[in-house]
Coordinates of N, CA, C and O in Angstrom, one line a residue:
M1264 N 4.3 -3.2 -58.7 CA 3.6 -2.5 -57.6 C 2.4 -3.6 -56.8 O 2.5 -3.3 -55.5
N1265 N 2.2 -4.8 -57.6 CA 1.5 -5.7 -57.1 C 2.2 -6.5 -56.2 O 1.7 -7.0 -55.2
L1266 N 3.3 -6.8 -56.3 CA 4.1 -7.3 -55.8 C 4.6 -6.9 -54.2 O 4.7 -7.5 -53.1
I1267 N 4.7 -5.5 -54.2 CA 4.9 -4.9 -53.1 C 3.7 -4.9 -51.9 O 3.4 -5.0 -50.9
I1268 N 2.5 -4.9 -52.6 CA 1.2 -4.9 -51.9 C 1.0 -6.5 -51.3 O 0.7 -6.7 -50.3
L1269 N 1.7 -7.4 -52.0 CA 1.4 -8.7 -51.4 C 2.6 -9.1 -50.7 O 2.6 -9.7 -49.3
L1270 N 3.8 -8.3 -50.5 CA 4.9 -8.7 -49.4 C 5.1 -7.9 -48.4 O 5.1 -8.5 -47.2
L1271 N 4.2 -7.0 -48.4 CA 4.0 -6.1 -47.1 C 3.4 -6.8 -46.0 O 3.8 -6.7 -44.9
P1272 N 2.3 -7.7 -46.0 CA 1.6 -8.3 -45.3 C 2.1 -9.3 -44.6 O 2.3 -9.5 -43.2
I1273 N 3.1 -10.0 -45.5 CA 3.9 -11.1 -45.2 C 5.2 -10.7 -44.3 O 5.4 -11.4 -43.4
I1274 N 5.8 -9.6 -44.8 CA 6.9 -9.1 -43.9 C 6.3 -8.8 -42.5 O 7.0 -8.9 -41.5
A1275 N 5.0 -7.9 -42.2 CA 4.6 -7.9 -41.1 C 4.2 -8.7 -40.1 O 4.5 -8.7 -39.2
I1276 N 3.6 -9.8 -41.0 CA 3.6 -11.1 -39.9 C 4.7 -11.8 -39.4 O 5.0 -12.2 -38.2
V1277 N 5.7 -11.9 -40.7 CA 7.2 -12.4 -39.7 C 7.6 -11.7 -38.7 O 8.0 -12.3 -37.9
L1278 N 7.5 -10.2 -39.1 CA 8.2 -9.5 -37.7 C 7.3 -9.7 -36.5 O 8.2 -9.6 -35.5
M1279 N 5.9 -9.9 -36.7 CA 5.5 -10.1 -35.4 C 5.6 -11.2 -34.7 O 5.8 -11.5 -33.6
F1280 N 5.9 -12.4 -35.3 CA 6.1 -13.6 -34.6 C 7.4 -13.6 -34.5 O 7.8 -14.2 -33.3
R1281 N 8.4 -13.1 -35.0 CA 9.7 -13.0 -34.5 C 9.8 -12.4 -33.1 O 10.9 -12.8 -32.1
S1282 N 9.2 -11.2 -33.0 CA 9.1 -10.4 -31.8 C 8.4 -11.3 -30.7 O 8.7 -11.1 -29.5
Q1283 N 7.4 -11.8 -31.0 CA 6.9 -12.7 -29.9 C 7.7 -13.9 -29.6 O 7.8 -14.2 -28.2
K1284 N 8.5 -14.5 -30.3 CA 9.3 -15.7 -30.0 C 10.4 -15.2 -29.3 O 10.8 -15.6 -28.2
K1285 N 10.9 -13.8 -29.4 CA 11.9 -13.1 -28.5 C 11.4 -12.9 -27.3 O 12.2 -13.1 -26.1
R1286 N 10.2 -12.4 -27.2 CA 9.8 -12.4 -25.4 C 9.6 -13.3 -25.1 O 9.7 -13.7 -23.8
Q1287 N 9.1 -14.6 -25.6 CA 8.8 -15.9 -25.1 C 10.1 -16.7 -24.5 O 10.2 -17.0 -23.4
Q1288 N 11.0 -16.2 -25.6 CA 12.4 -16.9 -25.0 C 13.1 -16.0 -23.8 O 13.8 -16.8 -22.9
Q1289 N 12.8 -14.7 -23.7 CA 13.1 -13.8 -22.4 C 12.4 -14.5 -21.2 O 12.9 -14.5 -20.4
Q1290 N 11.1 -14.6 -21.3 CA 10.3 -15.3 -20.2 C 11.1 -16.4 -19.8 O 11.0 -16.8 -18.6
Q1291 N 11.1 -17.3 -20.7 CA 11.7 -18.8 -20.2 C 13.1 -18.7 -19.8 O 13.3 -19.4 -18.8
Q1292 N 13.7 -17.6 -20.0 CA 15.3 -17.4 -19.6 C 15.1 -17.0 -17.9 O 15.6 -17.3 -17.2
M1293 N 14.2 -15.9 -17.8 CA 13.8 -15.5 -16.6 C 13.5 -16.6 -15.6 O 13.6 -16.8 -14.6
Q1294 N 12.5 -17.5 -16.1 CA 11.7 -18.4 -15.5 C 12.8 -19.3 -15.2 O 12.8 -20.0 -13.8
T1295 N 13.8 -20.0 -15.8 CA 14.7 -21.1 -15.5 C 15.7 -20.5 -14.6 O 16.5 -21.0 -13.7
A1296 N 16.1 -18.9 -14.5 CA 17.0 -18.4 -13.6 C 16.6 -17.8 -12.2 O 17.2 -17.6 -11.4
L1297 N 15.4 -18.4 -11.8 CA 14.6 -18.2 -10.6 C 15.4 -19.1 -9.5 O 16.0 -20.2 -9.8
E1298 N 16.0 -18.4 -8.6 CA 16.6 -19.0 -7.4 C 16.2 -18.8 -6.0 O 15.5 -17.5 -5.8
P1299 N 16.0 -19.4 -5.2 CA 15.7 -19.1 -3.7 C 16.7 -17.8 -3.2 O 17.6 -17.8 -3.4
G1300 N 15.8 -16.9 -2.6 CA 16.2 -15.8 -2.1 C 16.0 -14.3 -3.1 O 16.3 -13.4 -2.5
A1301 N 15.9 -14.8 -4.4 CA 15.6 -13.5 -5.1 C 14.2 -12.9 -4.8 O 13.1 -13.8 -4.8
G1302 N 14.1 -11.8 -5.1 CA 13.1 -11.0 -4.9 C 12.3 -10.9 -6.5 O 12.9 -10.9 -7.3
V1303 N 11.0 -11.1 -6.4 CA 10.0 -11.0 -7.8 C 8.8 -10.3 -7.7 O 8.4 -9.9 -6.5
R1304 N 8.2 -9.8 -8.8 CA 7.1 -9.4 -8.8 C 6.1 -10.2 -9.8 O 6.6 -10.7 -10.7
T1305 N 4.9 -10.6 -9.4 CA 4.1 -11.5 -10.3 C 3.3 -10.6 -11.2 O 3.5 -9.5 -11.1
I1306 N 2.6 -11.1 -11.8 CA 1.7 -10.6 -13.0 C 0.5 -9.8 -12.2 O 0.0 -9.1 -13.1
G1307 N 0.5 -10.3 -11.2 CA -0.8 -9.2 -10.4 C -0.2 -8.4 -9.6 O -1.0 -7.5 -9.0
G1308 N 1.3 -8.1 -9.6 CA 1.5 -6.8 -9.0 C 2.1 -7.4 -7.5 O 2.5 -6.4 -6.8
L1309 N 2.2 -8.5 -7.4 CA 2.7 -9.1 -5.7 C 4.0 -9.0 -5.9 O 4.8 -9.7 -6.6
Y1310 N 4.5 -8.5 -4.6 CA 6.0 -8.7 -4.6 C 6.6 -9.6 -3.6 O 5.8 -9.7 -2.4
A1311 N 7.3 -10.5 -3.6 CA 7.7 -11.5 -2.8 C 9.0 -12.1 -2.8 O 9.7 -11.5 -3.9
Q1312 N 9.3 -12.8 -2.1 CA 10.7 -13.7 -2.3 C 10.4 -14.9 -2.2 O 9.8 -16.0 -1.7
V1313 N 11.5 -15.4 -3.3 CA 11.2 -16.9 -3.5 C 12.0 -17.7 -2.5 O 13.1 -17.6 -2.3
K1314 N 11.1 -18.8 -2.1 CA 11.6 -19.6 -1.2 C 12.3 -21.0 -1.7 O 13.1 -21.4 -1.3
A1315 N 11.6 -21.5 -2.5 CA 11.8 -22.9 -3.3 C 11.4 -23.0 -4.9 O 10.3 -22.1 -4.9
V1316 N 12.0 -23.4 -5.7 CA 11.8 -23.7 -7.1 C 11.4 -24.9 -7.6 O 12.3 -25.8 -7.2
N1317 N 10.3 -25.4 -7.9 CA 10.0 -26.7 -8.2 C 10.0 -27.1 -10.0 O 10.3 -25.8 -10.5
E1318 N 9.5 -28.1 -10.5 CA 9.4 -28.2 -11.8 C 8.5 -26.9 -12.6 O 8.8 -26.3 -13.5
E1319 N 7.6 -27.0 -11.9 CA 6.4 -26.0 -12.5 C 5.8 -24.9 -11.8 O 5.3 -23.9 -12.2
T1320 N 6.3 -25.2 -10.7 CA 5.7 -24.1 -9.5 C 7.0 -23.4 -8.8 O 8.1 -23.9 -8.7
V1321 N 6.6 -22.3 -8.2 CA 7.5 -21.4 -7.2 C 7.0 -21.4 -5.8 O 5.6 -20.8 -5.9
E1322 N 7.5 -21.4 -5.0 CA 7.0 -20.9 -3.6 C 7.7 -19.6 -3.0 O 9.0 -19.4 -3.2
L1323 N 6.7 -18.8 -3.1 CA 7.0 -17.6 -2.6 C 6.5 -17.2 -1.2 O 5.4 -17.5 -0.9
E1324 N 7.5 -16.3 -0.6 CA 7.3 -15.7 0.8 C 6.6 -14.5 0.7 O 7.3 -13.6 0.2
I1325 N 5.3 -14.1 0.8 CA 5.0 -12.8 0.5 C 4.6 -12.1 2.0 O 4.3 -10.7 2.0
A1326 N 5.0 -12.5 3.3 CA 5.0 -12.0 4.2 C 5.7 -12.8 5.2 O 6.0 -14.1 4.9
P1327 N 6.4 -12.6 6.3 CA 7.2 -13.1 7.2 C 6.5 -14.8 7.6 O 5.3 -14.3 8.3
G1328 N 6.9 -15.8 7.2 CA 6.2 -17.1 7.5 C 5.1 -17.4 6.8 O 4.5 -18.6 6.9
V1329 N 4.6 -16.5 5.8 CA 3.4 -16.7 4.8 C 3.9 -17.1 3.5 O 4.5 -16.3 2.7
V1330 N 3.9 -18.6 2.9 CA 4.7 -19.0 1.7 C 3.2 -19.4 0.9 O 2.3 -20.3 1.4
T1331 N 3.2 -19.1 -0.4 CA 2.2 -19.5 -1.2 C 3.1 -20.2 -2.4 O 4.1 -19.8 -2.9
H1332 N 2.2 -20.8 -3.3 CA 2.6 -21.3 -4.5 C 2.2 -20.8 -5.4 O 0.6 -20.5 -5.9
F1333 N 2.8 -20.3 -6.6 CA 2.4 -19.7 -7.8 C 3.3 -20.6 -8.8 O 4.1 -21.4 -8.7
T1334 N 2.6 -20.6 -10.2 CA 3.2 -21.3 -11.5 C 4.2 -20.3 -11.7 O 4.4 -19.2 -11.5
K1335 N 5.4 -20.8 -12.4 CA 6.3 -20.2 -12.9 C 6.1 -18.9 -13.9 O 6.6 -17.8 -13.7
S1336 N 5.0 -19.1 -14.7 CA 4.6 -18.2 -15.4 C 4.0 -17.0 -15.1 O 3.6 -16.0 -15.8
A1337 N 3.5 -17.0 -13.7 CA 2.9 -16.0 -13.0 C 4.2 -14.8 -12.6 O 3.7 -14.1 -12.2
V1338 N 5.3 -15.4 -12.7 CA 6.3 -14.3 -12.3 C 6.6 -13.6 -13.3 O 6.8 -13.8 -14.4
A1339 N 6.3 -12.2 -13.2 CA 6.4 -11.2 -14.3 C 7.8 -10.8 -14.5 O 8.3 -10.3 -15.3
A1340 N 8.7 -10.4 -13.1 CA 10.1 -10.1 -13.3 C 10.8 -10.6 -12.2 O 10.4 -10.6 -10.9
V1341 N 12.1 -10.5 -12.1 CA 12.9 -10.9 -11.3 C 13.9 -9.9 -10.9 O 14.1 -9.2 -11.7
L1342 N 13.7 -9.1 -9.7 CA 14.1 -7.8 -9.4 C 15.6 -7.7 -8.8 O 16.1 -8.8 -8.1
D1343 N 16.4 -6.8 -8.8 CA 17.7 -6.7 -8.2 C 17.5 -6.7 -7.0 O 16.5 -6.2 -6.3
P1344 N 18.3 -7.3 -5.9 CA 18.3 -7.0 -4.5 C 18.0 -5.5 -3.8 O 17.2 -5.5 -3.1
Q1345 N 18.6 -4.5 -4.4 CA 18.5 -3.1 -4.0 C 17.3 -2.8 -4.5 O 16.4 -2.0 -3.7
D1346 N 16.8 -3.1 -5.7 CA 15.2 -2.7 -6.0 C 14.4 -3.2 -5.1 O 13.3 -2.6 -4.6
Y1347 N 14.4 -4.4 -5.0 CA 13.4 -5.2 -4.1 C 13.5 -4.7 -2.7 O 12.5 -4.4 -1.9
D1348 N 14.5 -4.5 -2.2 CA 14.6 -4.0 -0.5 C 14.3 -2.5 -0.8 O 13.4 -2.0 0.0
A1349 N 14.2 -1.5 -1.9 CA 13.9 -0.2 -1.9 C 12.2 -0.4 -2.1 O 11.5 0.6 -1.2
I1350 N 11.5 -1.2 -2.5 CA 10.1 -1.5 -2.8 C 9.5 -2.0 -1.6 O 8.5 -1.4 -1.0
I1351 N 10.2 -2.9 -0.9 CA 9.3 -3.8 0.4 C 9.8 -2.6 1.5 O 8.6 -2.4 2.3
N1352 N 10.8 -2.1 1.6 CA 10.9 -1.1 2.8 C 10.9 0.2 2.5 O 10.7 1.1 3.5
G1353 N 10.4 0.7 1.4 CA 10.0 1.9 1.1 C 11.1 2.9 1.2 O 11.0 4.3 1.1
R1354 N 12.3 2.4 1.0 CA 13.3 3.4 1.0 C 13.8 3.9 -0.5 O 13.5 3.0 -1.7
P1355 N 14.1 5.1 -0.9 CA 14.1 5.7 -2.0 C 15.3 5.2 -2.8 O 16.3 5.0 -2.1
A1356 N 15.5 5.2 -4.0 CA 16.9 4.6 -4.7 C 17.7 5.8 -4.8 O 17.4 7.2 -4.2
D1357 N 19.1 5.7 -4.9 CA 19.8 6.8 -4.6 C 19.8 8.0 -5.4 O 20.1 8.9 -5.1
D1358 N 19.2 7.9 -6.6 CA 19.0 8.8 -7.4 C 17.6 10.0 -7.2 O 17.5 10.8 -7.4
E1359 N 16.9 9.4 -6.0 CA 15.8 10.1 -5.8 C 15.8 10.4 -4.3 O 14.8 10.6 -3.5
L1360 N 17.1 10.6 -3.8 CA 17.1 11.1 -2.4 C 16.8 12.4 -2.4 O 16.9 13.2 -3.3
P1361 N 16.0 13.1 -1.4 CA 15.7 14.3 -1.5 C 17.0 15.2 -1.2 O 17.8 14.9 -0.4
E1362 N 16.8 16.4 -1.5 CA 17.9 17.4 -1.7 C 17.9 18.2 -0.4 O 16.7 18.7 0.2
P1363 N 18.8 18.3 0.2 CA 19.0 19.2 1.5 C 18.4 20.4 1.4 O 18.5 21.2 0.1
E1364 N 17.9 21.0 2.1 CA 17.2 22.4 2.0 C 18.3 23.5 2.3 O 19.4 23.2 3.0
A1365 N 18.2 24.6 1.3 CA 19.3 25.7 1.6 C 18.9 26.2 2.9 O 18.0 26.6 3.4
E1366 N 19.9 26.8 3.4 CA 20.0 27.5 5.0 C 19.3 28.8 4.8 O 19.0 29.3 5.7
D1367 N 19.7 29.4 3.7 CA 19.1 30.8 3.3 C 17.5 30.8 3.3 O 17.3 32.2 3.3
A1368 N 17.0 29.7 2.9 CA 15.6 30.0 2.7 C 15.0 30.4 3.7 O 15.0 29.6 5.1
E1369 N 13.7 30.7 3.8 CA 13.0 31.2 4.7 C 11.8 30.0 5.0 O 11.5 29.6 4.0
P1370 N 11.7 29.5 6.2 CA 10.8 28.6 6.4 C 9.2 29.1 6.0 O 8.8 30.2 6.2
V1371 N 8.5 28.3 4.9 CA 7.0 28.7 4.8 C 6.2 28.3 6.0 O 6.1 26.9 6.4
E1372 N 5.3 29.0 6.3 CA 4.6 28.6 7.4 C 3.0 28.1 6.8 O 2.6 28.2 5.6
A1373 N 2.9 26.8 7.4 CA 2.0 25.9 6.7 C 0.8 26.1 7.6 O 0.4 26.5 9.0
K1374 N -0.5 26.8 6.8 CA -1.7 27.1 7.2 C -2.7 25.9 7.5 O -2.8 25.5 6.3
P1375 N -3.2 25.7 8.3 CA -4.2 24.5 8.3 C -5.3 24.7 7.4 O -5.8 26.0 7.4
L1376 N -5.8 23.8 6.7 CA -6.9 23.9 5.7 C -8.1 23.9 6.5 O -8.6 22.9 7.0
T1377 N -9.2 24.9 6.5 CA -10.1 24.6 7.4 C -11.4 24.9 6.6 O -11.6 25.5 5.5
L1378 N -12.4 23.7 6.6 CA -13.5 23.6 5.8 C -14.7 23.9 6.4 O -15.8 23.2 6.3
T1379 N -14.8 25.1 7.2 CA -16.1 25.5 8.0 C -16.9 26.3 7.4 O -16.2 26.9 6.4
K1380 N -17.9 26.6 7.7 CA -18.9 27.6 7.0 C -18.4 29.0 7.3 O -18.4 29.7 6.6
D1381 N -17.7 29.2 8.3 CA -17.4 30.6 8.9 C -16.2 30.9 7.9 O -16.1 32.2 7.3
S1382 N -15.5 30.1 7.4 CA -14.2 30.3 6.5 C -14.6 30.6 5.1 O -13.9 31.4 4.5
A1383 N -15.8 29.8 4.6 CA -16.2 30.3 3.4 C -16.7 31.3 3.3 O -16.7 32.1 2.3
E1384 N -17.5 32.1 4.2 CA -17.7 33.4 4.2 C -17.0 34.5 4.4 O -17.0 35.7 3.7
K1385 N -15.8 34.3 4.9 CA -14.7 35.5 5.1 C -14.1 35.6 3.6 O -13.3 36.4 3.4
G1386 N -13.9 34.5 2.8 CA -13.1 34.4 1.5 C -11.6 34.4 1.6 O -11.2 34.0 2.7
D1387 N -11.1 34.6 0.7 CA -9.6 34.7 0.6 C -8.8 35.6 1.7 O -7.6 35.6 1.7
A1388 N -9.4 36.6 2.1 CA -9.1 37.8 2.9 C -8.3 37.2 4.0 O -7.0 37.4 4.6
E1389 N -8.7 36.2 4.8 CA -8.5 35.6 5.9 C -8.0 34.2 5.7 O -7.9 33.4 6.6
G1390 N -7.7 33.8 4.6 CA -7.0 32.4 4.4 C -8.1 31.5 4.3 O -7.7 30.1 3.8
G1391 N -9.3 31.6 4.3 CA -10.4 30.6 4.1 C -10.7 30.4 2.6 O -10.2 30.9 1.5
A1392 N -11.5 29.6 2.2 CA -12.0 29.2 0.8 C -12.7 30.3 0.5 O -13.5 31.1 1.1
P1393 N -12.5 30.5 -0.9 CA -13.4 31.8 -1.5 C -15.1 31.3 -1.3 O -15.3 30.0 -1.5
A1394 N -16.0 32.5 -1.2 CA -17.2 32.3 -0.8 C -17.9 31.9 -2.2 O -17.5 32.5 -3.2
S1395 N -18.9 30.8 -2.3 CA -19.5 30.5 -3.2 C -20.9 30.5 -3.3 O -21.3 30.1 -2.2
K1396 N -21.2 31.5 -3.9 CA -22.8 31.8 -4.0 C -23.6 31.8 -4.9 O -22.9 31.9 -6.6

């Protein structure tokens, strides 16, 4: 019984160090795989395109003609070209395309929301906001 109490914390510590080491290796592989033209996301949430890779820094183009220098450790993820294009240009992914509307469905009339005092007194009867008293 005493042996189990001593071994559990040791096993937990070994597992934590092991998972941390795996994450560090994945980060290192990602940083070494950086190449010009790749789309990336920084740890600050900035999306940019890699222009040049140096020993410890990366040159990122954040807007056309605007190049900044970041450390390699500031790059959180290297994105697929399709994902990068969808994020930058606002295009939905293939599985997120809007479904076409059915031809049989009746169009719903959109009533503008009014926030005047008159519509509040009318209540819901005429589409205004309910009167609050």
